Amino acid sequence: MKTLHLCVLVRCIPRHRVCLSNSSDCAQYECVGRPAACDRNTMEPACDTDGLVHRSLCRLQQAGKRLAYMGHCQEACKKTKKVCGHNGETYNTVCEAFSDRVAVDYEGPCRAVGSLSDMSLESVCSEVSCPPISTLGCHPITPPGSCCPICASMLQILWSQKQMNTFSKLNRNQPVAVHDVLQILRLHISVPQCDVFGYLSIDNRLVVLVAPVDIQPTPLQGEKHCC
């Protein structure tokens, strides 16, 4: 009797994650089988490199497309325009940064500071052209480790790796990442013009920002809802 072997193609994409737990591997990629039965209840839009939105990453992979960023496709992100996020990572577009739950510090690739460079943060920031504050009436802040002020509310959270490891074990040893915490916090933001962003600062604090996502937010959004 012949044995039939089925080959399931698996496509993997880079997925930058900063894990708060260390009881399991912190993989920097995500793999989806193809062909595969996508979960019909999953609704996490994904935009491909052709500017088409798909119901989920699984659906995008099934269509044989390449991922540009998670979320709905935005007209402003059709062309590559590198930006530096508050986490010190360079993204191809603002939408790519936002899909990683990271707000933008300045335009252009990130410049190395600290042990990776002879330049200090102060000297790097002196060469950066900061975007104008577009929200009237807000009191801008400069997040830790950043160059440019942003109109946002900021919260710095002290966290325990021991507790994060406990959460990881309760969730079938899945790692707990900064992105996961921010996704949970988003559930408590009911204003559609605002969103939650964040990163792990150099002093190991979880920095959370609530900021307007409209191109030209109203003073009401800046003063009352987001900032």
mmCIF file of C-alpha atoms in Angstrom, residues 7-127:
data_model
loop_
_atom_site.group_PDB
_atom_site.id
_atom_site.type_symbol
_atom_site.label_atom_id
_atom_site.label_comp_id
_atom_site.label_asym_id
_atom_site.label_seq_id
_atom_site.Cartn_x
_atom_site.Cartn_y
_atom_site.Cartn_z
ATOM 1 C CA CYS A 7 2.843 18.837 1.606
ATOM 2 C CA VAL A 8 1.523 21.988 3.250
ATOM 3 C CA LEU A 9 3.254 25.150 2.134
ATOM 4 C CA VAL A 10 4.047 27.559 4.914
ATOM 5 C CA ARG A 11 4.770 31.222 4.315
ATOM 6 C CA CYS A 12 6.521 33.209 6.998
ATOM 7 C CA ILE A 13 6.805 36.976 7.347
ATOM 8 C CA PRO A 14 9.012 39.070 9.670
ATOM 9 C CA ARG A 15 7.223 40.172 12.837
ATOM 10 C CA HIS A 16 9.256 42.401 15.108
ATOM 11 C CA ARG A 17 8.331 41.754 18.743
ATOM 12 C CA VAL A 18 9.695 42.934 22.060
ATOM 13 C CA CYS A 19 8.748 40.256 24.572
ATOM 14 C CA LEU A 20 8.195 41.022 28.240
ATOM 15 C CA SER A 21 8.232 37.344 29.242
ATOM 16 C CA ASN A 22 11.256 35.057 28.926
ATOM 17 C CA SER A 23 9.702 31.675 29.720
ATOM 18 C CA SER A 24 9.264 30.861 25.999
ATOM 19 C CA ASP A 25 10.825 31.710 22.657
ATOM 20 C CA CYS A 26 10.211 35.203 21.298
ATOM 21 C CA ALA A 27 9.990 34.433 17.579
ATOM 22 C CA GLN A 28 10.549 37.407 15.267
ATOM 23 C CA TYR A 29 8.355 35.980 12.514
ATOM 24 C CA GLU A 30 4.819 34.694 11.947
ATOM 25 C CA CYS A 31 3.987 31.702 9.753
ATOM 26 C CA VAL A 32 0.688 30.841 8.080
ATOM 27 C CA GLY A 33 0.029 27.551 6.311
ATOM 28 C CA ARG A 34 -1.094 27.715 2.687
ATOM 29 C CA PRO A 35 -3.488 26.273 1.709
ATOM 30 C CA ALA A 36 -5.202 26.501 5.081
ATOM 31 C CA ALA A 37 -8.659 27.015 6.488
ATOM 32 C CA CYS A 38 -8.712 30.590 7.745
ATOM 33 C CA ASP A 39 -10.642 31.332 10.918
ATOM 34 C CA ARG A 40 -13.870 33.025 9.836
ATOM 35 C CA ASN A 41 -14.120 34.829 13.177
ATOM 36 C CA THR A 42 -10.744 36.524 12.751
ATOM 37 C CA MET A 43 -11.080 40.113 11.583
ATOM 38 C CA GLU A 44 -7.680 41.805 11.609
ATOM 39 C CA PRO A 45 -7.298 43.629 8.270
ATOM 40 C CA ALA A 46 -4.028 43.316 6.367
ATOM 41 C CA CYS A 47 -2.885 45.509 3.479
ATOM 42 C CA ASP A 48 -0.830 43.951 0.669
ATOM 43 C CA THR A 49 1.873 45.593 -1.430
ATOM 44 C CA ASP A 50 -0.660 46.203 -4.229
ATOM 45 C CA GLY A 51 -2.777 48.392 -1.945
ATOM 46 C CA LEU A 52 -5.558 45.839 -1.468
ATOM 47 C CA VAL A 53 -6.985 45.048 1.963
ATOM 48 C CA HIS A 54 -7.704 41.489 3.120
ATOM 49 C CA ARG A 55 -9.854 40.280 6.000
ATOM 50 C CA SER A 56 -6.848 38.730 7.762
ATOM 51 C CA LEU A 57 -3.206 37.812 7.253
ATOM 52 C CA CYS A 58 -4.314 34.252 6.509
ATOM 53 C CA ARG A 59 -6.595 35.457 3.684
ATOM 54 C CA LEU A 60 -3.771 37.604 2.316
ATOM 55 C CA GLN A 61 -1.430 34.608 2.307
ATOM 56 C CA GLN A 62 -4.038 32.440 0.589
ATOM 57 C CA ALA A 63 -4.320 35.032 -2.171
ATOM 58 C CA GLY A 64 -0.579 34.769 -2.749
ATOM 59 C CA LYS A 65 0.034 38.425 -1.871
ATOM 60 C CA ARG A 66 2.847 40.093 0.060
ATOM 61 C CA LEU A 67 2.140 41.924 3.299
ATOM 62 C CA ALA A 68 2.817 45.670 3.386
ATOM 63 C CA TYR A 69 1.444 46.290 6.879
ATOM 64 C CA MET A 70 -1.387 45.221 9.165
ATOM 65 C CA GLY A 71 -4.520 47.367 9.093
ATOM 66 C CA HIS A 72 -6.609 49.008 6.385
ATOM 67 C CA CYS A 73 -4.789 50.353 3.333
ATOM 68 C CA GLN A 74 -4.157 54.092 3.527
ATOM 69 C CA GLU A 75 -3.773 56.395 0.529
ATOM 70 C CA ALA A 76 -0.952 58.270 2.266
ATOM 71 C CA CYS A 77 1.146 55.100 2.520
ATOM 72 C CA LYS A 78 1.123 53.974 -1.110
ATOM 73 C CA LYS A 79 4.643 55.333 -1.565
ATOM 74 C CA THR A 80 7.588 54.368 0.598
ATOM 75 C CA LYS A 81 8.645 57.176 2.918
ATOM 76 C CA LYS A 82 10.880 55.957 5.714
ATOM 77 C CA VAL A 83 10.167 57.139 9.234
ATOM 78 C CA CYS A 84 11.784 56.578 12.618
ATOM 79 C CA GLY A 85 9.550 55.236 15.368
ATOM 80 C CA HIS A 86 9.789 56.034 19.065
ATOM 81 C CA ASN A 87 11.173 52.530 19.578
ATOM 82 C CA GLY A 88 14.271 53.354 17.483
ATOM 83 C CA GLU A 89 13.162 51.180 14.561
ATOM 84 C CA THR A 90 12.998 52.379 10.938
ATOM 85 C CA TYR A 91 9.747 51.737 9.062
ATOM 86 C CA ASN A 92 9.045 52.048 5.335
ATOM 87 C CA THR A 93 5.830 54.036 5.908
ATOM 88 C CA VAL A 94 3.832 55.650 8.704
ATOM 89 C CA CYS A 95 1.206 52.909 8.278
ATOM 90 C CA GLU A 96 3.823 50.226 8.839
ATOM 91 C CA ALA A 97 4.843 51.910 12.090
ATOM 92 C CA PHE A 98 1.231 52.316 13.213
ATOM 93 C CA SER A 99 0.514 48.633 12.526
ATOM 94 C CA ASP A 100 3.339 47.839 14.946
ATOM 95 C CA ARG A 101 1.617 50.159 17.483
ATOM 96 C CA VAL A 102 4.519 52.611 17.269
ATOM 97 C CA ALA A 103 4.123 56.383 16.815
ATOM 98 C CA VAL A 104 6.516 58.312 14.586
ATOM 99 C CA ASP A 105 9.346 60.411 16.020
ATOM 100 C CA TYR A 106 10.706 61.950 12.802
ATOM 101 C CA GLU A 107 10.926 61.382 9.047
ATOM 102 C CA GLY A 108 13.810 59.419 7.583
ATOM 103 C CA PRO A 109 15.697 56.367 8.876
ATOM 104 C CA CYS A 110 16.609 56.191 12.549
ATOM 105 C CA ARG A 111 20.069 57.379 13.511
ATOM 106 C CA ALA A 112 22.149 55.198 15.791
ATOM 107 C CA VAL A 113 22.847 56.477 19.285
ATOM 108 C CA GLY A 114 24.475 55.145 22.431
ATOM 109 C CA SER A 115 26.672 52.037 22.237
ATOM 110 C CA LEU A 116 25.950 51.674 18.500
ATOM 111 C CA SER A 117 27.345 55.082 17.689
ATOM 112 C CA ASP A 118 29.720 57.756 18.928
ATOM 113 C CA MET A 119 26.827 60.232 18.876
ATOM 114 C CA SER A 120 24.668 61.054 21.887
ATOM 115 C CA LEU A 121 20.908 61.508 21.708
ATOM 116 C CA GLU A 122 21.329 65.281 22.056
ATOM 117 C CA SER A 123 23.700 65.525 19.091
ATOM 118 C CA VAL A 124 21.495 63.297 16.924
ATOM 119 C CA CYS A 125 18.380 65.289 17.775
ATOM 120 C CA SER A 126 20.105 68.542 16.847
ATOM 121 C CA GLU A 127 20.316 67.249 13.260
#
